[in-house]
Coordinates of C-alpha atoms in Angstrom, one line a residue:
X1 CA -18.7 32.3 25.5
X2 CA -21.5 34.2 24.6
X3 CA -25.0 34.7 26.7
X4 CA -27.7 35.5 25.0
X5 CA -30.7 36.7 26.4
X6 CA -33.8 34.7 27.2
X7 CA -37.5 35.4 27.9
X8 CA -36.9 35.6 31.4
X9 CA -33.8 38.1 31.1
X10 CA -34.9 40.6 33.7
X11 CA -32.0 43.1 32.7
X12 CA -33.0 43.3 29.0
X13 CA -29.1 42.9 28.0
X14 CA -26.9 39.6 27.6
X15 CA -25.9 38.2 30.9
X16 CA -22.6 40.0 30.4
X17 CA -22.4 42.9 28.3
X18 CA -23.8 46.1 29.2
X19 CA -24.1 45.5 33.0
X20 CA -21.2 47.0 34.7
X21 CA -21.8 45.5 37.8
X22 CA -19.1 44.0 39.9
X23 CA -20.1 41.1 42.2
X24 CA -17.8 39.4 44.7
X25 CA -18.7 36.2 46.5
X26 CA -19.5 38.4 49.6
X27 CA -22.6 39.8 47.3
X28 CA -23.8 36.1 47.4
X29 CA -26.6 35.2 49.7
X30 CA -25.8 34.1 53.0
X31 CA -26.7 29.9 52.3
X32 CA -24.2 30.3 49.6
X33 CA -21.0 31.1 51.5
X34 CA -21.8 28.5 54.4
X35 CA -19.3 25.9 54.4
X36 CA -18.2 27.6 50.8
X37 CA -20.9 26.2 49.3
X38 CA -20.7 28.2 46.1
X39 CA -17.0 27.6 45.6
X40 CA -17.1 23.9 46.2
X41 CA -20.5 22.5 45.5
X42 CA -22.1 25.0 43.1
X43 CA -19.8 26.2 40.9
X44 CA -18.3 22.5 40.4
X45 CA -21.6 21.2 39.5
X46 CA -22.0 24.1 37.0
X47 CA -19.1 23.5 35.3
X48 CA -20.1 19.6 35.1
X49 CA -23.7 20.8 33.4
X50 CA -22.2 23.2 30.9
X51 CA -19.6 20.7 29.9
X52 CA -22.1 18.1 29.1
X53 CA -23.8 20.6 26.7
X54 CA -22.9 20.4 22.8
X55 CA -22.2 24.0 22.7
X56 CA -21.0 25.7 26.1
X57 CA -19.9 28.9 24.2
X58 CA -23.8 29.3 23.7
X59 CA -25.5 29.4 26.7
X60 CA -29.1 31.2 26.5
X61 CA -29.6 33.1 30.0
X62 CA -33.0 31.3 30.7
X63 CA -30.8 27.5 30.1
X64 CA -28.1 29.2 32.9
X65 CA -30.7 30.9 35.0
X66 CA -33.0 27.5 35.0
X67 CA -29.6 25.3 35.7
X68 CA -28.5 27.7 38.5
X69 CA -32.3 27.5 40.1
X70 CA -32.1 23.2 39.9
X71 CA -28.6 23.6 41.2
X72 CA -28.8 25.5 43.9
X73 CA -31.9 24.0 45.7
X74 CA -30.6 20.6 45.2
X75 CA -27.1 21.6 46.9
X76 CA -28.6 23.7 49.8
X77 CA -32.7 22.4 50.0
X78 CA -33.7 24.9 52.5
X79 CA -33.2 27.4 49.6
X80 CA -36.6 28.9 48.0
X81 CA -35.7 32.6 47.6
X82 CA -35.3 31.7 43.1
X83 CA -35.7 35.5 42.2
X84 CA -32.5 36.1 43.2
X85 CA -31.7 33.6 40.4
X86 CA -32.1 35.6 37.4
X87 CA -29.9 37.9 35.1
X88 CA -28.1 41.1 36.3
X89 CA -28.2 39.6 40.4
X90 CA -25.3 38.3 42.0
X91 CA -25.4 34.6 41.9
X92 CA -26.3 34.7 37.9
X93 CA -23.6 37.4 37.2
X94 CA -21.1 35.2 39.3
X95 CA -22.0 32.1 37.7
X96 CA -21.9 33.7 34.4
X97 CA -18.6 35.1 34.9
X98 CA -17.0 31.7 36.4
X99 CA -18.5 29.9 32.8
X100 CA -16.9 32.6 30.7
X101 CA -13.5 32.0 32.8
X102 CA -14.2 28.4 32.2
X103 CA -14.7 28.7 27.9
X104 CA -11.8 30.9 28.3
X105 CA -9.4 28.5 29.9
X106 CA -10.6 25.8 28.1
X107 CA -10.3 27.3 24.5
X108 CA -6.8 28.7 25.4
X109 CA -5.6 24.9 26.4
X110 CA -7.1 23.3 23.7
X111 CA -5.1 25.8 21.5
X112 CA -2.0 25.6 23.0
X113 CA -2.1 21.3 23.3
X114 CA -3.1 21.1 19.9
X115 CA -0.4 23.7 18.6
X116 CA 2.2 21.4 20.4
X117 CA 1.5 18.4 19.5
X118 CA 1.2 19.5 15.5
X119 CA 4.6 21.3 15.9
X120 CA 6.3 18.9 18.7
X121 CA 4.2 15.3 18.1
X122 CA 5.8 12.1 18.3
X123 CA 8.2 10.9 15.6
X124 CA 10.3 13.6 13.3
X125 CA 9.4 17.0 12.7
X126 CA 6.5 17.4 10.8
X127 CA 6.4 19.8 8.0
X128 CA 4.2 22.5 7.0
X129 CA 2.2 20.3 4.2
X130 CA 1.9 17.2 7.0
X131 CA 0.6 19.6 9.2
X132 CA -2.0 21.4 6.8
X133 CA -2.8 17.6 6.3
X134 CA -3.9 17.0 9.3
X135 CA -5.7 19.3 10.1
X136 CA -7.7 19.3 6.7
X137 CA -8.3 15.2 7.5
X138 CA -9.7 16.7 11.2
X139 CA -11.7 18.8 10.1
X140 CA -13.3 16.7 7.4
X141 CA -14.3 14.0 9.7
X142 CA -15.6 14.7 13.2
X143 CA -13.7 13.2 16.5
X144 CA -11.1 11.9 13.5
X145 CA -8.5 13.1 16.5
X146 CA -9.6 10.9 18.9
X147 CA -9.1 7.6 16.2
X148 CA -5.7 5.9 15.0
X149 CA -4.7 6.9 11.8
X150 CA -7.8 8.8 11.9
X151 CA -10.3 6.0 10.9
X152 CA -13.1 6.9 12.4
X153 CA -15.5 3.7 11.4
X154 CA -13.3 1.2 13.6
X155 CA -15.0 2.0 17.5
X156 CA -11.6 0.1 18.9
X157 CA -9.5 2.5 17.6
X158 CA -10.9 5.4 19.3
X159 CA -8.4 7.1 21.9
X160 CA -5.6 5.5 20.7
X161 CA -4.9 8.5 18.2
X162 CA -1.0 10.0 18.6
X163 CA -2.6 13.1 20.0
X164 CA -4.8 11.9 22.3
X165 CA -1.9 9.7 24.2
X166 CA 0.6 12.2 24.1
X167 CA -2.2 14.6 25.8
X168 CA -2.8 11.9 28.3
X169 CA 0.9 11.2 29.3
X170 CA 1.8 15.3 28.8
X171 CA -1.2 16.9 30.0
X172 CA -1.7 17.8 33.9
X173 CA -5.4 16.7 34.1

C-alpha cells in the first residue's frame, strides 16, 4: 500500500516513509483506549471503508485523514480534538500502519489461494500451458474468476467458478 501525500499532509512526507516514529496504542488519546475502542470499533470500521474502495493500495493521506476524522467522532461523539487527526500523529500513523498490515496480508493470501488452486484445483493436474491459459483468459476479462467457465455475460453464473468454491469450502474466512 502506498500513501501519498495530500494538501493537508502536515508532515510534508507520505504517511509512512520518512517518519521514523514509533507509535503504540498507549500514544493514542485517552477516548480511544476506553473500552478498546480503537482495537474493536475503529480500526474494524477502517478496514470496512478501505475495502469498499476500488484501489486500497492507493490511499491519498487527506482520503485516510478525512475517513479517520468521520470515524472516530461517529464511534466516540464526545470527540472534537480532529488535529490530532492528521499525518505524522499517533492515531494517523497507527491507522496507517494497521491499513499497510491489512494490503499486506491481504495481497499475500490472495497469492498463495490463487497459486494453490492453479497448481492443486479440482480435477487432474493441470499443466503448465492450462495454467498459462488461465490466467491469460483472467486477465483478459475482468471478475472472469468469479464466473463458470469464465463467461462473464451470463449474471447466474457468477460465483460458481471452480476457484471461487474451492476458496469457499478451503478457505478459513
Amino acid at each position: 500500500m502506498s500513501m501519498t501525500s495530500g494538501p493537508a499532509s502536515l508532515t510534508g512526507s507520505n504517511g509512512m516513509a520518512g517518519s521514523h516514529q514509533h507509535y503504540m496504542n498507549e500514544d493514542l488519546p485517552a477516548k480511544l483506549q476506553e473500552n478498546r475502542r480503537w482495537t474493536k470499533q475503529i480500526l474494524p470500521t477502517l478496514l470496512t471503508w478501505a475495502g469498499s474502495l476500488s484501489d486500497p493500495w492507493m490511499i491519498q493521506n487527506n482520503d485516510l485523514m478525512l475517513a479517520l476524522q468521520a470515524i472516530v467522532t461517529t464511534v466516540i461523539l464526545t470527540f472534537q480534538d480532529l488535529t490530532a487527526i492528521h499525518p505524522g500523529l499517533p492515531i494517523f500513523m497507527l491507522a496507517a500502519q494497521q491499513l499497510t498490515f491489512w494490503c499486506s496480508n491481504f495481497g499475500s493470501t490472495a497469492i498463495v489461494l490463487v497459486t494453490h488452486f492453479l497448481a492443486f484445483g479440482p480435477g487432474d493436474a493441470q499443466s503448465t500451458n492450462d495454467v498459462q491459459q488461465t490466467c491469460k483468459e483472467l486477465m483478459d476479462r475482468p471478475l472472469a474468476f468469479l464466473y463458470q467457465d469464465l463467461d462473464v455475460s451470463d449474471p447466474k453464473k457468477a460465483y460458481w467458478s471452480n476457484f471461487i468454491l474451492h476458496l469457499l469450502a478451503h478457505a478459513h474466512l
